[in-house]
Amino acid sequence: MMRLVSLIILALSILVVAPGHAVAAPQPDEQMEDEALEVRARGLYRDLRCVVCQSQSIDESNAPLAADMRAIVRERLLAGDSDAEVRAWLQTRYGDYVLMSPPVQGNTLLLWLFPLLALSGGAIAIVIFFRGQSARADGPLDADEAAELARLRDEEGQA
């Protein structure tokens, strides 16, 4: 029964999460004629965050601001900017948040360390919990527990 519930939860979570990871196909007016520039633009789209949607790249977002940011990327590439120059231009305008992977520096250090801290804290909590469980299970019985055990054994013997 527990396995069936787990499978149902897994299936529902896949149905809920999967559509959120779909990548929007570029509109015909957003595609560049030069295939090499189009590939570079698509790479940049995936590296830049939509500042309206917050959890989506500008490649995934259908927000008007994301479309504007994609247009800026195309314009900068057509002007001859390198990928780093395009990122730097948008980073100057929108801040570090526009990068899907912000740089490691003083003001973003917590962003980079939080997952490690959360995993370490969870691991410590699990170890403490299981040590407490095993200590409780292995320790001697107190008077109430001994009396309850004796009562249960008597009932079992009578049955």
Short mmCIF file of C-alpha atoms in Angstrom, two decimals:
data_model
loop_
_atom_site.label_atom_id
_atom_site.label_comp_id
_atom_site.label_asym_id
_atom_site.label_seq_id
_atom_site.Cartn_x
_atom_site.Cartn_y
_atom_site.Cartn_z
CA MET A 1 0.00 0.00 0.00
CA MET A 2 2.81 2.38 0.94
CA ARG A 3 4.54 1.61 -2.35
CA LEU A 4 1.39 2.49 -4.31
CA VAL A 5 1.08 5.82 -2.49
CA SER A 6 4.75 6.56 -3.22
CA LEU A 7 4.25 5.81 -6.92
CA ILE A 8 1.20 8.04 -7.09
CA ILE A 9 3.06 10.90 -5.40
CA LEU A 10 6.00 10.44 -7.77
CA ALA A 11 3.73 10.45 -10.83
CA LEU A 12 1.90 13.58 -9.65
CA SER A 13 5.13 15.41 -8.91
CA ILE A 14 6.45 14.58 -12.39
CA LEU A 15 3.25 15.89 -13.94
CA VAL A 16 3.47 19.10 -11.94
CA VAL A 17 7.20 19.75 -12.35
CA ALA A 18 7.80 18.64 -15.96
CA PRO A 19 5.82 21.42 -17.70
CA GLY A 20 7.80 24.03 -15.77
CA HIS A 21 11.01 22.86 -17.41
CA ALA A 22 9.75 23.10 -20.97
CA VAL A 23 11.84 25.43 -23.08
CA ALA A 24 9.91 27.88 -25.22
CA ALA A 25 10.73 27.64 -28.89
CA PRO A 26 12.03 30.91 -30.28
CA GLN A 27 9.50 32.90 -32.22
CA PRO A 28 10.24 33.33 -35.96
CA ASP A 29 10.95 37.02 -35.45
CA GLU A 30 13.48 36.13 -32.72
CA GLN A 31 15.63 33.80 -34.81
CA MET A 32 18.83 35.16 -36.25
CA GLU A 33 19.77 34.45 -39.86
CA ASP A 34 23.37 33.55 -38.94
CA GLU A 35 23.24 30.02 -37.47
CA ALA A 36 26.43 30.53 -35.41
CA LEU A 37 25.01 33.69 -33.84
CA GLU A 38 21.70 31.90 -33.17
CA VAL A 39 23.54 29.14 -31.30
CA ARG A 40 25.45 31.73 -29.24
CA ALA A 41 22.23 33.64 -28.54
CA ARG A 42 20.44 30.49 -27.36
CA GLY A 43 23.35 29.71 -25.04
CA LEU A 44 23.16 33.20 -23.59
CA TYR A 45 19.37 32.93 -23.23
CA ARG A 46 19.87 29.87 -20.99
CA ASP A 47 22.54 31.66 -18.89
CA LEU A 48 20.44 34.76 -18.19
CA ARG A 49 17.58 34.93 -15.69
CA CYS A 50 14.28 36.62 -16.38
CA VAL A 51 14.09 39.24 -13.65
CA VAL A 52 10.28 39.14 -13.73
CA CYS A 53 9.84 35.35 -13.58
CA GLN A 54 12.82 34.94 -11.22
CA SER A 55 13.19 31.16 -11.53
CA GLN A 56 13.25 30.95 -15.32
CA SER A 57 15.89 31.79 -17.85
CA ILE A 58 14.99 34.23 -20.60
CA ASP A 59 14.98 31.18 -22.89
CA GLU A 60 12.12 29.63 -20.92
CA SER A 61 10.14 32.75 -20.09
CA ASN A 62 7.29 34.18 -22.11
CA ALA A 63 7.29 37.46 -20.15
CA PRO A 64 7.55 40.66 -22.20
CA LEU A 65 10.72 41.66 -20.34
CA ALA A 66 12.33 38.32 -21.27
CA ALA A 67 11.48 39.01 -24.92
CA ASP A 68 13.09 42.45 -24.56
CA MET A 69 16.18 40.88 -22.99
CA ARG A 70 16.40 38.35 -25.84
CA ALA A 71 16.20 41.26 -28.31
CA ILE A 72 19.03 43.02 -26.46
CA VAL A 73 21.15 39.86 -26.66
CA ARG A 74 20.54 39.63 -30.40
CA GLU A 75 21.35 43.31 -30.92
CA ARG A 76 24.58 43.07 -28.92
CA LEU A 77 25.68 39.94 -30.79
CA LEU A 78 24.94 41.58 -34.15
CA ALA A 79 26.98 44.59 -33.00
CA GLY A 80 29.94 42.23 -32.55
CA ASP A 81 30.00 41.84 -28.76
CA SER A 82 31.42 38.64 -27.28
CA ASP A 83 29.31 36.45 -25.01
CA ALA A 84 31.17 37.83 -21.98
CA GLU A 85 30.51 41.40 -23.10
CA VAL A 86 26.78 40.69 -23.53
CA ARG A 87 26.61 39.13 -20.03
CA ALA A 88 28.56 42.05 -18.56
CA TRP A 89 26.27 44.59 -20.24
CA LEU A 90 23.14 42.92 -18.86
CA GLN A 91 24.77 42.39 -15.46
CA THR A 92 25.59 46.10 -15.28
CA ARG A 93 22.01 46.97 -16.14
CA TYR A 94 20.16 44.36 -14.00
CA GLY A 95 22.75 43.35 -11.38
CA ASP A 96 24.19 39.93 -10.50
CA TYR A 97 20.70 38.49 -10.19
CA VAL A 98 20.33 38.40 -13.98
CA LEU A 99 22.92 35.61 -14.16
CA MET A 100 21.58 32.09 -13.64
CA SER A 101 24.89 31.28 -11.88
CA PRO A 102 25.88 34.43 -10.00
CA PRO A 103 29.61 34.98 -9.37
CA VAL A 104 31.13 33.92 -6.06
CA GLN A 105 31.76 37.14 -4.16
CA GLY A 106 30.94 38.63 -0.77
CA ASN A 107 27.32 39.48 -1.49
CA THR A 108 26.54 36.11 -3.14
CA LEU A 109 28.50 33.87 -0.76
CA LEU A 110 25.36 32.88 1.16
CA LEU A 111 23.69 31.80 -2.09
CA TRP A 112 26.57 29.45 -2.80
CA LEU A 113 26.94 28.15 0.78
CA PHE A 114 23.26 27.73 1.67
CA PRO A 115 22.78 24.35 -0.07
CA LEU A 116 25.89 22.98 1.66
CA LEU A 117 24.76 24.35 5.02
CA ALA A 118 21.24 22.96 4.55
CA LEU A 119 22.53 19.49 3.61
CA SER A 120 24.99 19.48 6.53
CA GLY A 121 22.29 20.58 8.95
CA GLY A 122 19.92 17.90 7.67
CA ALA A 123 22.60 15.21 7.95
CA ILE A 124 23.42 16.27 11.51
CA ALA A 125 19.72 16.25 12.45
CA ILE A 126 19.30 12.74 11.01
CA VAL A 127 22.35 11.44 12.88
CA ILE A 128 21.14 12.97 16.16
CA PHE A 129 17.66 11.55 15.63
CA PHE A 130 18.85 8.01 14.94
CA ARG A 131 21.37 8.06 17.79
CA GLY A 132 18.57 9.06 20.11
CA GLN A 133 16.38 6.26 18.73
CA SER A 134 19.06 3.59 19.11
CA ALA A 135 20.00 4.80 22.60
CA ARG A 136 16.36 4.66 23.61
CA ALA A 137 15.88 1.18 22.11
CA ASP A 138 19.10 -0.27 23.57
CA GLY A 139 18.86 1.23 27.04
CA PRO A 140 17.49 -0.55 30.13
CA LEU A 141 13.75 -0.51 30.74
CA ASP A 142 12.41 1.76 33.41
CA ALA A 143 9.82 0.50 35.93
CA ASP A 144 6.78 1.47 33.82
CA GLU A 145 8.20 -0.15 30.67
CA ALA A 146 9.10 -3.33 32.57
CA ALA A 147 5.58 -3.53 34.01
CA GLU A 148 4.02 -3.04 30.56
CA LEU A 149 6.27 -5.75 29.09
CA ALA A 150 5.33 -8.14 31.86
CA ARG A 151 1.63 -7.42 31.31
CA LEU A 152 1.96 -8.04 27.55
CA ARG A 153 3.82 -11.32 28.15
CA ASP A 154 1.11 -12.47 30.57
CA GLU A 155 -1.60 -11.66 27.99
CA GLU A 156 0.34 -13.55 25.32
CA GLY A 157 0.76 -16.52 27.58
CA GLN A 158 -2.99 -16.66 28.33
CA ALA A 159 -3.94 -16.56 24.66
#
